N, CA, C and O atoms as a MOPAC input file, in Angstrom:
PM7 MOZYME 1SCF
protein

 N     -0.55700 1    14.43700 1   -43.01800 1
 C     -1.90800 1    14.25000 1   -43.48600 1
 C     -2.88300 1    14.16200 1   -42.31900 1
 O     -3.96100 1    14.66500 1   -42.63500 1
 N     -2.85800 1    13.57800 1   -40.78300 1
 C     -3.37300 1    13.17700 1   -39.86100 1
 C     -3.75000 1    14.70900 1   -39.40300 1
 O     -4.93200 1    14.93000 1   -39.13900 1
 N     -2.91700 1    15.64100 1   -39.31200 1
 C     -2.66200 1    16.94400 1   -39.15600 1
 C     -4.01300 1    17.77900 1   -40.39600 1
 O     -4.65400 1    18.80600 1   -40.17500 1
 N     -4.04100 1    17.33200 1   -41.02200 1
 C     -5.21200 1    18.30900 1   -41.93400 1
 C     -6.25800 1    17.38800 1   -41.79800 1
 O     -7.21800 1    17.57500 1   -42.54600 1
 N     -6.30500 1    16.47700 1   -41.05700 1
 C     -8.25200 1    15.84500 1   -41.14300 1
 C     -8.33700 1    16.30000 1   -39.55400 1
 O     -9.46400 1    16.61700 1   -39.17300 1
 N     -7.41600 1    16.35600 1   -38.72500 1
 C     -7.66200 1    16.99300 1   -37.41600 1
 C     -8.12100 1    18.35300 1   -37.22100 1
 O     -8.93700 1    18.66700 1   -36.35400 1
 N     -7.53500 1    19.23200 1   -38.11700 1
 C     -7.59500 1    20.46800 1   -38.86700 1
 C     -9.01300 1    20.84800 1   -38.97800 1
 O     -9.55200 1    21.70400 1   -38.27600 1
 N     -9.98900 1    19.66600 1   -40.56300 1
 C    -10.52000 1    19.75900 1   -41.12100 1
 C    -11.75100 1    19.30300 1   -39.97900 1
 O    -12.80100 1    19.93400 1   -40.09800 1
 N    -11.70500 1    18.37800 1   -39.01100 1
 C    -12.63400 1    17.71100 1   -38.30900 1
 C    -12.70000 1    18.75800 1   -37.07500 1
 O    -13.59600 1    18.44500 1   -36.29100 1
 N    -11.86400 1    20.11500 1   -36.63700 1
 C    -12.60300 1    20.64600 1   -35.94400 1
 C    -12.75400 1    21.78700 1   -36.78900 1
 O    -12.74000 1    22.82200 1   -36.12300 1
 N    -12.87100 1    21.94300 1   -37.81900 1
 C    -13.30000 1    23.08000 1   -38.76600 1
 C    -14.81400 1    23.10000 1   -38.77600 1
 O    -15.53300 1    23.98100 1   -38.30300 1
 N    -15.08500 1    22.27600 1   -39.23200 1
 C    -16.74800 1    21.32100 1   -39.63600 1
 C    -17.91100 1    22.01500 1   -38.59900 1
 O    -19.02100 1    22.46400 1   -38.88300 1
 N    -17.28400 1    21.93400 1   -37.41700 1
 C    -18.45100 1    22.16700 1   -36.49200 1
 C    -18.05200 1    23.66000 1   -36.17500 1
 O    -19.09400 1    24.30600 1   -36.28600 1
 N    -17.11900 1    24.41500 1   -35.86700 1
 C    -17.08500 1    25.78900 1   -36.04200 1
 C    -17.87000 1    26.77600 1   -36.98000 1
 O    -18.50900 1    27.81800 1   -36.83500 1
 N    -17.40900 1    25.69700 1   -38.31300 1
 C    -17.72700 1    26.74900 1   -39.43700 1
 C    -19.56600 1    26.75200 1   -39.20400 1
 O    -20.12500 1    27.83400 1   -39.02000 1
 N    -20.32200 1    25.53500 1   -39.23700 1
 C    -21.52300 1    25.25500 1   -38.96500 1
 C    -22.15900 1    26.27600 1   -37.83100 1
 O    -22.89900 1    27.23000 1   -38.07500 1
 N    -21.67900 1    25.83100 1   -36.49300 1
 C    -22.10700 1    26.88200 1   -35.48300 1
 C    -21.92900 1    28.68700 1   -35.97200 1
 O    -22.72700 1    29.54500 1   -35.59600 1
 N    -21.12100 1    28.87700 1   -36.56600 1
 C    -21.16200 1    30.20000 1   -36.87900 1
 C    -22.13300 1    30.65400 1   -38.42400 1
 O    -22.39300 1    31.83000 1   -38.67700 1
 N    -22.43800 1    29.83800 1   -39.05600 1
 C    -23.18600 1    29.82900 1   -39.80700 1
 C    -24.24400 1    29.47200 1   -39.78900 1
 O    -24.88300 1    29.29300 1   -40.82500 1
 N    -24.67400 1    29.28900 1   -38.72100 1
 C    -25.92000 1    28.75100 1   -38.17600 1
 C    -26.68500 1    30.23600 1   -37.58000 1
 O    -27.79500 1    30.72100 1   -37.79700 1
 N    -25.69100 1    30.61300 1   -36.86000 1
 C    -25.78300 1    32.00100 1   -35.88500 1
 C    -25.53200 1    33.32100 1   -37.09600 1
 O    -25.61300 1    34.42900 1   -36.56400 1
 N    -25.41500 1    33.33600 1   -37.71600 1
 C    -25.08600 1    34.19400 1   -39.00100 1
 C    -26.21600 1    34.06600 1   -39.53600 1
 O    -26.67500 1    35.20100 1   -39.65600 1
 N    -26.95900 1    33.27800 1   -39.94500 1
 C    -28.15200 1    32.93600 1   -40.85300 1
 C    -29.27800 1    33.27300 1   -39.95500 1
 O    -30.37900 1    33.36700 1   -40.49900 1
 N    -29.19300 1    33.50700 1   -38.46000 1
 C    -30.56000 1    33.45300 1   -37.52900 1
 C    -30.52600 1    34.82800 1   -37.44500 1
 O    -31.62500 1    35.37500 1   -37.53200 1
 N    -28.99600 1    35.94900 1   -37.21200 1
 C    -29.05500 1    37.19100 1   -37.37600 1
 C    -29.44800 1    37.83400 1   -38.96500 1
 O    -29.85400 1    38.99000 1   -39.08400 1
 N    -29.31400 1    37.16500 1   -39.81900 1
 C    -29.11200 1    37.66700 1   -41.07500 1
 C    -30.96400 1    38.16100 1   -41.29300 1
 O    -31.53900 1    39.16200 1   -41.72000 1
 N    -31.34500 1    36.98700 1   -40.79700 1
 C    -33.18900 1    36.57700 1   -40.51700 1
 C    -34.11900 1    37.39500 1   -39.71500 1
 O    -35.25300 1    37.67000 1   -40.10800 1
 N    -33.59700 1    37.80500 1   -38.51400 1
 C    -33.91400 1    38.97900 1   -37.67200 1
 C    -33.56600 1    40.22400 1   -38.45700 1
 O    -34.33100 1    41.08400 1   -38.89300 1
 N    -32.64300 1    40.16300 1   -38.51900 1
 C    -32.15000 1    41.68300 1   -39.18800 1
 C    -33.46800 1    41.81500 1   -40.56400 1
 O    -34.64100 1    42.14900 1   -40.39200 1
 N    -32.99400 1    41.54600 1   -41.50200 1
 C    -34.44500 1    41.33500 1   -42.63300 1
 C    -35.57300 1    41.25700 1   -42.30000 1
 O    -36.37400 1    41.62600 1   -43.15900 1
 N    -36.06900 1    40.84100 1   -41.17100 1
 C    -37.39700 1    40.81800 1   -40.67600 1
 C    -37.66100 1    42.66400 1   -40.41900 1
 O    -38.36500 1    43.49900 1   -40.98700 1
 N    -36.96100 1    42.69500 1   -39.59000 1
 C    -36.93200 1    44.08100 1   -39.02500 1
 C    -37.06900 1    45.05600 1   -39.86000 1
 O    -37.85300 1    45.96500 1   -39.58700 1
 N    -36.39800 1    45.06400 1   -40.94100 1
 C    -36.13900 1    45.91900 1   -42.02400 1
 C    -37.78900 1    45.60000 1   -42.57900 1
 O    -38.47700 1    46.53500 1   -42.98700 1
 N    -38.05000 1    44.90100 1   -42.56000 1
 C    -39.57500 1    44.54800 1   -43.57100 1
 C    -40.54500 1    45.28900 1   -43.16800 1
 O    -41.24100 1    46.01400 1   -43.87900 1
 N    -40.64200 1    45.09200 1   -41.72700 1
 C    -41.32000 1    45.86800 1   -40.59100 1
 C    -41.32900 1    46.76300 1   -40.69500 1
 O    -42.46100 1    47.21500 1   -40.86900 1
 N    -40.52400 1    47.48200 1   -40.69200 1
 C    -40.15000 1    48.72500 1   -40.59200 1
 C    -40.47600 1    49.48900 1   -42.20900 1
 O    -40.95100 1    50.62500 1   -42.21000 1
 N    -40.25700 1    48.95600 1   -43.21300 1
 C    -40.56900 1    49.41400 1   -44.60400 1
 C    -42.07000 1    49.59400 1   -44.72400 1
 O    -42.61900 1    50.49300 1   -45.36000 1
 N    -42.83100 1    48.36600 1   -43.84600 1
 C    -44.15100 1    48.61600 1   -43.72600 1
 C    -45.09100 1    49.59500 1   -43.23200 1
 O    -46.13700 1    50.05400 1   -43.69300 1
 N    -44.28700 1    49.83500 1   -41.92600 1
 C    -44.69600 1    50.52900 1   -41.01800 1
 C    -44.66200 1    52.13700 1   -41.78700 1
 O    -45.66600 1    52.84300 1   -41.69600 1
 N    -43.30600 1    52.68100 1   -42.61100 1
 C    -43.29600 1    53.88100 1   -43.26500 1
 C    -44.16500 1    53.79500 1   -44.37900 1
 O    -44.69900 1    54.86800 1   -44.66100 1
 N    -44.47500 1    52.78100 1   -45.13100 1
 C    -45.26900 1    52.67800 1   -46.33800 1
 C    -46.66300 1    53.33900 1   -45.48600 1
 O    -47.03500 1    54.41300 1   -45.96000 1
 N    -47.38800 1    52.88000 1   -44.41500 1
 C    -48.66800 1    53.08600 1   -43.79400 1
 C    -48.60700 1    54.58300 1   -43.08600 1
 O    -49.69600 1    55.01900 1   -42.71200 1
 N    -47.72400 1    55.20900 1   -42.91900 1
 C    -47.28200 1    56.50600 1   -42.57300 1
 C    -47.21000 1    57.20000 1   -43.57500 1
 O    -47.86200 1    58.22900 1   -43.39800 1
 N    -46.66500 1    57.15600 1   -44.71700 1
 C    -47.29100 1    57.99200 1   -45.67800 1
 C    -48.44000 1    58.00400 1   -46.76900 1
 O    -48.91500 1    58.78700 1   -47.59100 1
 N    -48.63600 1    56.63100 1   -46.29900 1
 C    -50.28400 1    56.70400 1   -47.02200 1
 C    -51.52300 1    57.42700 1   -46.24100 1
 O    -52.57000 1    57.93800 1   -46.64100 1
 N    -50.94000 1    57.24300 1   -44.94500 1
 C    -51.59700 1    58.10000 1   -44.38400 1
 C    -51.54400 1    60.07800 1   -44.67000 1
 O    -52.29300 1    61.01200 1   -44.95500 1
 N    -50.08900 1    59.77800 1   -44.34200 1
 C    -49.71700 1    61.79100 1   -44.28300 1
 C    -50.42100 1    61.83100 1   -45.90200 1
 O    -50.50000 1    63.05300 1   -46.02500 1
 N    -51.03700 1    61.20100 1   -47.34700 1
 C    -51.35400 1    61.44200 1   -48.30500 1
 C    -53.14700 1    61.52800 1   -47.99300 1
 O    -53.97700 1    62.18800 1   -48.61700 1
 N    -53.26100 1    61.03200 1   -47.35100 1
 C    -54.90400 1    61.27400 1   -47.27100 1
 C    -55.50600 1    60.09800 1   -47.33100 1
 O    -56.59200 1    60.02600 1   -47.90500 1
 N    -54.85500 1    58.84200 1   -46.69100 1
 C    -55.69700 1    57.32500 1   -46.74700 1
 C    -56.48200 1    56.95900 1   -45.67500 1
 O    -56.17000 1    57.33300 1   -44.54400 1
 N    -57.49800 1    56.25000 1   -45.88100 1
 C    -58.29800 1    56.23000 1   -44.22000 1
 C    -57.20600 1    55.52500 1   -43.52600 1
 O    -56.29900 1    54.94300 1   -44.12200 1
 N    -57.30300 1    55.58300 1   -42.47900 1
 C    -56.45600 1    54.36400 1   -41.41100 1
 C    -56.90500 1    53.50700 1   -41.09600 1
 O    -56.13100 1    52.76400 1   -40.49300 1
 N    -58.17500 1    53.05500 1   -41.22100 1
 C    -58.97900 1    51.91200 1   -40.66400 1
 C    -59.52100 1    51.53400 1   -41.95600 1
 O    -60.48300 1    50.77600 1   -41.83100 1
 N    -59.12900 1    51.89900 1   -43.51900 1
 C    -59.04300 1    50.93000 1   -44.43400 1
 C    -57.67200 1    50.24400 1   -45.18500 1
 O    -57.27800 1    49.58100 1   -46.14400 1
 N    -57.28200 1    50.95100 1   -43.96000 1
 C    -55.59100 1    50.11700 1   -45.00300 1
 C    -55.45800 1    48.48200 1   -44.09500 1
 O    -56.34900 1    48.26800 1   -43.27400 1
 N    -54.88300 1    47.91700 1   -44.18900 1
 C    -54.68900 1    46.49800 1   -43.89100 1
 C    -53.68000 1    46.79200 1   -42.19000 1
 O    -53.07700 1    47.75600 1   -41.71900 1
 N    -53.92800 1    45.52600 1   -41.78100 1
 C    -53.38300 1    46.01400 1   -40.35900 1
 C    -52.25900 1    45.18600 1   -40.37600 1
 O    -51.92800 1    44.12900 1   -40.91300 1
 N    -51.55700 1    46.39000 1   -39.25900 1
 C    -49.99400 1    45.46500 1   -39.57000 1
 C    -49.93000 1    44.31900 1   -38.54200 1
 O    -50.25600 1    44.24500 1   -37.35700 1
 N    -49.20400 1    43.14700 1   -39.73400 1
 C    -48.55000 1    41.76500 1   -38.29300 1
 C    -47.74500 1    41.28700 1   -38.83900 1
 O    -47.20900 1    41.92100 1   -39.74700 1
 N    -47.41600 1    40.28700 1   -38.60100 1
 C    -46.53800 1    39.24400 1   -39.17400 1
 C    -46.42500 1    39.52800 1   -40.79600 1
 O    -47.29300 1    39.39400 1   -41.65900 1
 N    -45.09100 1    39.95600 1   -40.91100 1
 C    -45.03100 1    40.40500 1   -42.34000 1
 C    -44.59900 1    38.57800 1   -42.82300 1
 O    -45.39700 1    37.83400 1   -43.39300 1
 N    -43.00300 1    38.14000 1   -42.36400 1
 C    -42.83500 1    37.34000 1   -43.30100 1
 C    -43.04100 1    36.00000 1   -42.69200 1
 O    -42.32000 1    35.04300 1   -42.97600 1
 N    -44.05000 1    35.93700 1   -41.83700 1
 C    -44.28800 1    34.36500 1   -41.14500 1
 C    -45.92100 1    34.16700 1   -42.14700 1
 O    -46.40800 1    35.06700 1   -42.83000 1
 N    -46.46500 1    32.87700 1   -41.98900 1
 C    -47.56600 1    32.27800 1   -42.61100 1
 C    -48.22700 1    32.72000 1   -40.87500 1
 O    -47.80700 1    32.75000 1   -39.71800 1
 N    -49.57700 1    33.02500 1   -41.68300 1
 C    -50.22000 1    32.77600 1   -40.15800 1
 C    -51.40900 1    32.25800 1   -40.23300 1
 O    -52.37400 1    32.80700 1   -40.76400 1
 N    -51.40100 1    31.12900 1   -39.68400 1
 C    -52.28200 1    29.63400 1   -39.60800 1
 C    -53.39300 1    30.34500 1   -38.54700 1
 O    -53.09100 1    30.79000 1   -37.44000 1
 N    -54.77000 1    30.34900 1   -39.15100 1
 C    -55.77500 1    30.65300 1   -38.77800 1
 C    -56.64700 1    29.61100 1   -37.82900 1
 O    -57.51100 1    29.80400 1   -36.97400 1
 N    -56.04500 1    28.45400 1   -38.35500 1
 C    -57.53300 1    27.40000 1   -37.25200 1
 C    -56.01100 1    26.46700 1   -36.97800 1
 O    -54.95200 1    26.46900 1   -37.60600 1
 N    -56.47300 1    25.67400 1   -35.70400 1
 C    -55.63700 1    24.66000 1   -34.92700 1
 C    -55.49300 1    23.43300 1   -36.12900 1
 O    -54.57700 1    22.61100 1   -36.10000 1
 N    -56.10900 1    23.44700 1   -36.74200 1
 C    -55.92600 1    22.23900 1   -37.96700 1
 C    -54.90900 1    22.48100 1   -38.57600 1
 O    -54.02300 1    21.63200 1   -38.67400 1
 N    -54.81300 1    23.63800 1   -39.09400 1
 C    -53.45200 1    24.09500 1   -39.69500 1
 C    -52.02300 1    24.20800 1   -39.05900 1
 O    -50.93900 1    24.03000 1   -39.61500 1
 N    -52.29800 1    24.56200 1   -37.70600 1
 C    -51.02300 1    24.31100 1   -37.21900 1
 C    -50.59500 1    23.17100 1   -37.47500 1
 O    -49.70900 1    22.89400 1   -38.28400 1
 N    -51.49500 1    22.08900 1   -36.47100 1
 C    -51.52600 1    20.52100 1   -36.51600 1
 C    -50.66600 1    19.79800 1   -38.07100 1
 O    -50.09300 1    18.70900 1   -38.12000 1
 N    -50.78300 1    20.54100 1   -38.90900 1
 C    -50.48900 1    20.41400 1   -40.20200 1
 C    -48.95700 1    20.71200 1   -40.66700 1
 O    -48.06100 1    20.08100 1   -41.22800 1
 N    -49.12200 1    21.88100 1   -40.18400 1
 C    -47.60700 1    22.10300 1   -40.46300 1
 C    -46.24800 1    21.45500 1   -39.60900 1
 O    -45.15200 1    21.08700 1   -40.03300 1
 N    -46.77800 1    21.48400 1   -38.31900 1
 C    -46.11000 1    20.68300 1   -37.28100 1
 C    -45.80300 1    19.21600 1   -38.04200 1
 O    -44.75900 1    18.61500 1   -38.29600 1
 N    -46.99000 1    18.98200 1   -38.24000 1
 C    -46.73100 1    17.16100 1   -38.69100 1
 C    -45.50100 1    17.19200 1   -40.50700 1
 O    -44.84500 1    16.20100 1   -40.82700 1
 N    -45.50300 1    18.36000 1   -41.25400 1
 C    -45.07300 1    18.09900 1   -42.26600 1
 C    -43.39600 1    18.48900 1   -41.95500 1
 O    -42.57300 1    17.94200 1   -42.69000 1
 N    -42.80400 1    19.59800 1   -40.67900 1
 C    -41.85500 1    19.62900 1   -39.91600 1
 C    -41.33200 1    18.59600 1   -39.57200 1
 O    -40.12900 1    18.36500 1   -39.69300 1
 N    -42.50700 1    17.52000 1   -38.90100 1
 C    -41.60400 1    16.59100 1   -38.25600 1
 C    -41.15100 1    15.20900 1   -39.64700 1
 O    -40.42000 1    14.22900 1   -39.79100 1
 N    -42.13800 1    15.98900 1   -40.36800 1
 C    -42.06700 1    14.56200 1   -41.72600 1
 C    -40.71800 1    14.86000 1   -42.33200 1
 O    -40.00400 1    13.86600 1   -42.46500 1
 N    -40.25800 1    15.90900 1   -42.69200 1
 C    -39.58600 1    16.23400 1   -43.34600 1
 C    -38.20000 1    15.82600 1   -42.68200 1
 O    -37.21900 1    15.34600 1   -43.25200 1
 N    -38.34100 1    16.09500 1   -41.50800 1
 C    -36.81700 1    16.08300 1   -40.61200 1
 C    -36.60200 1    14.62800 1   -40.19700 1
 O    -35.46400 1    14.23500 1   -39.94000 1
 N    -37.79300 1    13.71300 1   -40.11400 1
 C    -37.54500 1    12.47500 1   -39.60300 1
 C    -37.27800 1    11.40100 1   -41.09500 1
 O    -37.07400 1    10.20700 1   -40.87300 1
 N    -37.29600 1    11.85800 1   -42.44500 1
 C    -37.40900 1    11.72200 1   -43.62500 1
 C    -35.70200 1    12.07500 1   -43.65600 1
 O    -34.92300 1    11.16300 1   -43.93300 1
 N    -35.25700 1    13.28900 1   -43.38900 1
 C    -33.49500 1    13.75300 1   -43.52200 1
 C    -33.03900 1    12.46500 1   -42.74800 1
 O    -32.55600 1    11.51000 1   -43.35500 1
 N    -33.24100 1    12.47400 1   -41.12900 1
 C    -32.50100 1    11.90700 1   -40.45200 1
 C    -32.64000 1    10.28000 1   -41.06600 1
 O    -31.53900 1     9.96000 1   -41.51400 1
 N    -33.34100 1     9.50500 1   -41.17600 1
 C    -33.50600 1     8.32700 1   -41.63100 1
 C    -32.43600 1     8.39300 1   -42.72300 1
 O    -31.24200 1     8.13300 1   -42.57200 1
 N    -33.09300 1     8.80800 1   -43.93000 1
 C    -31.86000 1     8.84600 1   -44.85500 1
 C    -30.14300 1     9.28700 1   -44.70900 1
 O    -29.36400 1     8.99800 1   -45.61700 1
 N    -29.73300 1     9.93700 1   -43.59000 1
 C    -28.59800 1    10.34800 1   -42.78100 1
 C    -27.84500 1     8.93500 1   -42.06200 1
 O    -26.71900 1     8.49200 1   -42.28800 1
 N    -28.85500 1     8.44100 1   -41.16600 1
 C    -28.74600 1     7.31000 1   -40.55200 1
 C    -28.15900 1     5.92100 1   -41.37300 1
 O    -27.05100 1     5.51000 1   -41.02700 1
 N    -28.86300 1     5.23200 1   -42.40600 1
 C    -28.61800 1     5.28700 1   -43.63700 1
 C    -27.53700 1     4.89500 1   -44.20600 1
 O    -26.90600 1     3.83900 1   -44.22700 1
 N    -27.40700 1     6.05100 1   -44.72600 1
 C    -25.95800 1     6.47200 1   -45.42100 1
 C    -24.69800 1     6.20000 1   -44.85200 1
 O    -23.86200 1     5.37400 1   -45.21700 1
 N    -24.65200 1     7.30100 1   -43.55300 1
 C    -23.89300 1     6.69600 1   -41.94400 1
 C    -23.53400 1     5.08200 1   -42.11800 1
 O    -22.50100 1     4.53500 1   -42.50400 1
 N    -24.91900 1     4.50000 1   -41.63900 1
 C    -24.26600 1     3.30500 1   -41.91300 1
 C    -23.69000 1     2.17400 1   -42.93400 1
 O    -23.01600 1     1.17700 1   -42.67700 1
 N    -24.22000 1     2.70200 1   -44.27800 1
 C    -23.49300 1     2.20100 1   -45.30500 1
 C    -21.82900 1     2.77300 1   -45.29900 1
 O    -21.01400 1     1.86900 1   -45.48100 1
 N    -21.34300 1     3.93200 1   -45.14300 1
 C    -20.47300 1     4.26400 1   -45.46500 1
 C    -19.46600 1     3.76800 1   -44.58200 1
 O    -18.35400 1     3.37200 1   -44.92900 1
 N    -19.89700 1     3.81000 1   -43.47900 1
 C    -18.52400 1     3.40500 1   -41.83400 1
 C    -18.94100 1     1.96300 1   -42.50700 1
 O    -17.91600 1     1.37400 1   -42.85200 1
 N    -19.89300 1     1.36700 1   -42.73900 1
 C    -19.53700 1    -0.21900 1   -43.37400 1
 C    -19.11400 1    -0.87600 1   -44.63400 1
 O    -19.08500 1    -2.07900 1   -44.89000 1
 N    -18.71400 1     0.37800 1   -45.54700 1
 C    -17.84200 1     0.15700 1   -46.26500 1
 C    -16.48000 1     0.45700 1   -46.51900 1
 O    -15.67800 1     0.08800 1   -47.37700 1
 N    -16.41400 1     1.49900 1   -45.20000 1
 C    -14.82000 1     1.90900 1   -44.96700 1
 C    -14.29200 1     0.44300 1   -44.49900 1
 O    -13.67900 1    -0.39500 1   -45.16000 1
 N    -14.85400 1     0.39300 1   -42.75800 1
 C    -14.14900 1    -0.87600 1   -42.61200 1
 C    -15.06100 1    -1.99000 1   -42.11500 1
 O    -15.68300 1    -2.13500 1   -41.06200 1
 N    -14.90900 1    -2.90600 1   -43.47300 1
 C    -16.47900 1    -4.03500 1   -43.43600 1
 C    -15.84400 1    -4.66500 1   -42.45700 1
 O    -16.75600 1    -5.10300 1   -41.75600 1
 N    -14.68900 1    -5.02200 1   -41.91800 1
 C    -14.89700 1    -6.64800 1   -40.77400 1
 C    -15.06200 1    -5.82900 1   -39.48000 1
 O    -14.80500 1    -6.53900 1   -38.50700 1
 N    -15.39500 1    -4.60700 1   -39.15400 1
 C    -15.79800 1    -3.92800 1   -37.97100 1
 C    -17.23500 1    -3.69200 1   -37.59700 1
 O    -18.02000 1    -3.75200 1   -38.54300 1
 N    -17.61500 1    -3.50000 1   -36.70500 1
 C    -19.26400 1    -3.37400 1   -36.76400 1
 C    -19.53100 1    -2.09600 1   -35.92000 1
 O    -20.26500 1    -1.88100 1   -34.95600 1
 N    -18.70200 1    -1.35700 1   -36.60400 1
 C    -18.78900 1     0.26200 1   -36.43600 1
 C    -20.05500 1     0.74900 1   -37.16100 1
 O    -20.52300 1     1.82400 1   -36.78600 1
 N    -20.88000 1    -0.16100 1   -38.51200 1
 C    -22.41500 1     0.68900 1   -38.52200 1
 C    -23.31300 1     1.17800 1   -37.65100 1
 O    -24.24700 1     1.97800 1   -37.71200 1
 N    -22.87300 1     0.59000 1   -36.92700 1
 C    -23.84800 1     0.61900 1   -35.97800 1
 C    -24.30300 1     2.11700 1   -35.33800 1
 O    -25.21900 1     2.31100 1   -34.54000 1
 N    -23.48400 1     3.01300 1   -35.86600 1
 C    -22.95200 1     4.43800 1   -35.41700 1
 C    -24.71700 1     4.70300 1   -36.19700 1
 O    -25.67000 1     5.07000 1   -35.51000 1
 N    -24.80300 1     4.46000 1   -37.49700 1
 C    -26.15600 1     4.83900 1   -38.25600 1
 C    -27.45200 1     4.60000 1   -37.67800 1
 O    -28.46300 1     4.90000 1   -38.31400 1
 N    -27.51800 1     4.07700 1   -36.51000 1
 C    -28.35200 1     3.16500 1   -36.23900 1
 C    -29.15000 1     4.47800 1   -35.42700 1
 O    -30.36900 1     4.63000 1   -35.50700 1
 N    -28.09600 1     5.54500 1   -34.50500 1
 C    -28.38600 1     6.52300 1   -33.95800 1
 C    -29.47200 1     7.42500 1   -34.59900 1
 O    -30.62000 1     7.49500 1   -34.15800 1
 N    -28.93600 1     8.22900 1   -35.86200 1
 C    -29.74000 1     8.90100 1   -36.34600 1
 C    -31.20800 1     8.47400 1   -37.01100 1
 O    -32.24600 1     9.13500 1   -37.00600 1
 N    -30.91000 1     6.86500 1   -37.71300 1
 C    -31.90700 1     6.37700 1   -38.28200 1
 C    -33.01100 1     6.02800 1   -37.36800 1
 O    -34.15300 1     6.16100 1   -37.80800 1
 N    -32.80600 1     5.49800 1   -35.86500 1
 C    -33.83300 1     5.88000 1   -34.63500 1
 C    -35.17100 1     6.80200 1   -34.50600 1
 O    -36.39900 1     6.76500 1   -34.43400 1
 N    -33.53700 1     8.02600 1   -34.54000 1
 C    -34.58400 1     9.61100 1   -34.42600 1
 C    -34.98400 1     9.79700 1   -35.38700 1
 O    -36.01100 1    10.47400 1   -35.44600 1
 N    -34.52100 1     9.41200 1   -36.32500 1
 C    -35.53200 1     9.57500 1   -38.05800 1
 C    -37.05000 1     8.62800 1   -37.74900 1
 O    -38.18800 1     9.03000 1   -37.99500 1
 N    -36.74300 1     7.52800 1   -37.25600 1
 C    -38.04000 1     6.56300 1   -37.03500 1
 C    -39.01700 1     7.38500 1   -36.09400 1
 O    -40.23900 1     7.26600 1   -36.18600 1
 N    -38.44900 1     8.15600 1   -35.26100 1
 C    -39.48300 1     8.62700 1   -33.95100 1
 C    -40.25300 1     9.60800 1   -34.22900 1
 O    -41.43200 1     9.77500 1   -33.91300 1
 N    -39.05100 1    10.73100 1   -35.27000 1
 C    -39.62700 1    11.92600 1   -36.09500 1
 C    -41.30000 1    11.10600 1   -36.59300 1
 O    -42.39800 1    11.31300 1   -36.07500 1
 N    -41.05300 1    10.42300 1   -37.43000 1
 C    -41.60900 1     9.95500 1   -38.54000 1
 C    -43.21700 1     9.43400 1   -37.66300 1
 O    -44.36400 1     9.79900 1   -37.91800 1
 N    -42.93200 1     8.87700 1   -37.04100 1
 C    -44.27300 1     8.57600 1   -36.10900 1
 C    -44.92200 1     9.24100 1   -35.51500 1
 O    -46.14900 1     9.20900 1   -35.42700 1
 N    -43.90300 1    10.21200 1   -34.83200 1
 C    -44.96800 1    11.39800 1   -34.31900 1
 C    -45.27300 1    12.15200 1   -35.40900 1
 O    -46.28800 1    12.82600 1   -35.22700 1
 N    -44.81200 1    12.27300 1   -36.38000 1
 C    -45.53700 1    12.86900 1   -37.41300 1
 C    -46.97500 1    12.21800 1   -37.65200 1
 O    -48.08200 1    12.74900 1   -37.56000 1
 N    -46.69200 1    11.15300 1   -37.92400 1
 C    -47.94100 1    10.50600 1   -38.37000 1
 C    -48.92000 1    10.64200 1   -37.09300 1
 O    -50.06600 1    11.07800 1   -37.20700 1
 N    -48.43700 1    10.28400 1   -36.03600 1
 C    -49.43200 1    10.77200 1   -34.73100 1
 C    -50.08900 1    11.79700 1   -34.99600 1
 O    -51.25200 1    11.51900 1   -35.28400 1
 N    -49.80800 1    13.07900 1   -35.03200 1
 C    -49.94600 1    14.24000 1   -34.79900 1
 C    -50.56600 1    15.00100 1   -36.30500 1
 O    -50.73100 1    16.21900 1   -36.38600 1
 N    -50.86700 1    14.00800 1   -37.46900 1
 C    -51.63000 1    14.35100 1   -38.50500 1
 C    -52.63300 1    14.50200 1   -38.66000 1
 O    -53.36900 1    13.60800 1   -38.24300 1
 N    -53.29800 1    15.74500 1   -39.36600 1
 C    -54.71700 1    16.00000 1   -38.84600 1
 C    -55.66200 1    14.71300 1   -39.17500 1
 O    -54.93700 1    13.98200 1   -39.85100 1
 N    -56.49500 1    14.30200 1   -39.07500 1
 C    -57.16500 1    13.57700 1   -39.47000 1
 C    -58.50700 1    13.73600 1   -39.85300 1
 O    -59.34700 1    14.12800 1   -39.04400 1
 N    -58.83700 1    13.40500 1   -41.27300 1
 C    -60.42300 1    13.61700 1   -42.06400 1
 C    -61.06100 1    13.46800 1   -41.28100 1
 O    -60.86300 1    12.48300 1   -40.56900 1
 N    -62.45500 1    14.59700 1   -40.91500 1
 C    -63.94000 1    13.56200 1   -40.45400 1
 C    -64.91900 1    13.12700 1   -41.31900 1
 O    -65.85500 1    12.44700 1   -40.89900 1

């Protein structure tokens, strides 16, 4: 049995790293393709007889593109909300669970890590929120 959680515990981070790297090519690749569908769509609207300087100009097909610094400011802060919101609740959990495996140990303390960087997320979020004038 010691033999399949050893197994299973360096599985975890393999399978992750390669699925991590699978999902960032999968993302490029599709981007490209979008691009590129665009780029022929505007090539034959042209070879049909379309002005070129009334069709829409090409950019960023599948990104948002934040027009004023407020908006960045915005999205940045809801990035860091979101992730310092995971990690807290991670942290958490972490430590409920190692303290209910083995309560007379004070192995929670392991939770204490992530729930940190969840706290730091969370502040610079709030730092970094636009603010009303």
């Amino acid at each position: 049995m010691d033999k399949f959680f050893a197994l299973f515990a360096m599985a975890v981070p393999i399978v992750a790293i390669v699925g991590g790297i699978s999902v960032a090519i999968v993302r490029i690749i599709t981007q490209a393709r979008l691009e590129e569908l665009a780029r022929r769509e505007r090539i034959a609207a042209i070879e049909h007889g379309a002005d070129p300087t009334k069709l829409p100009p090409l950019g960023p097909l599948t990104q948002e593109v934040y027009s004023t610094y407020q908006d960045h400011r915005l999205r940045r802060a809801h990035g860091l909300l979101i992730s310092g919101v995971i990690l807290v609740a991670v942290g958490m959990g972490l430590a409920i669970f190692v303290a209910s495996v083995e309560p007379d140990k004070n192995h929670w303390v392991i939770g204490l890590l992530p729930l940190s960087v969840g706290a730091a997320l969370l502040l610079c979020s709030r730092i970094i929120w636009p603010q009303e004038k």
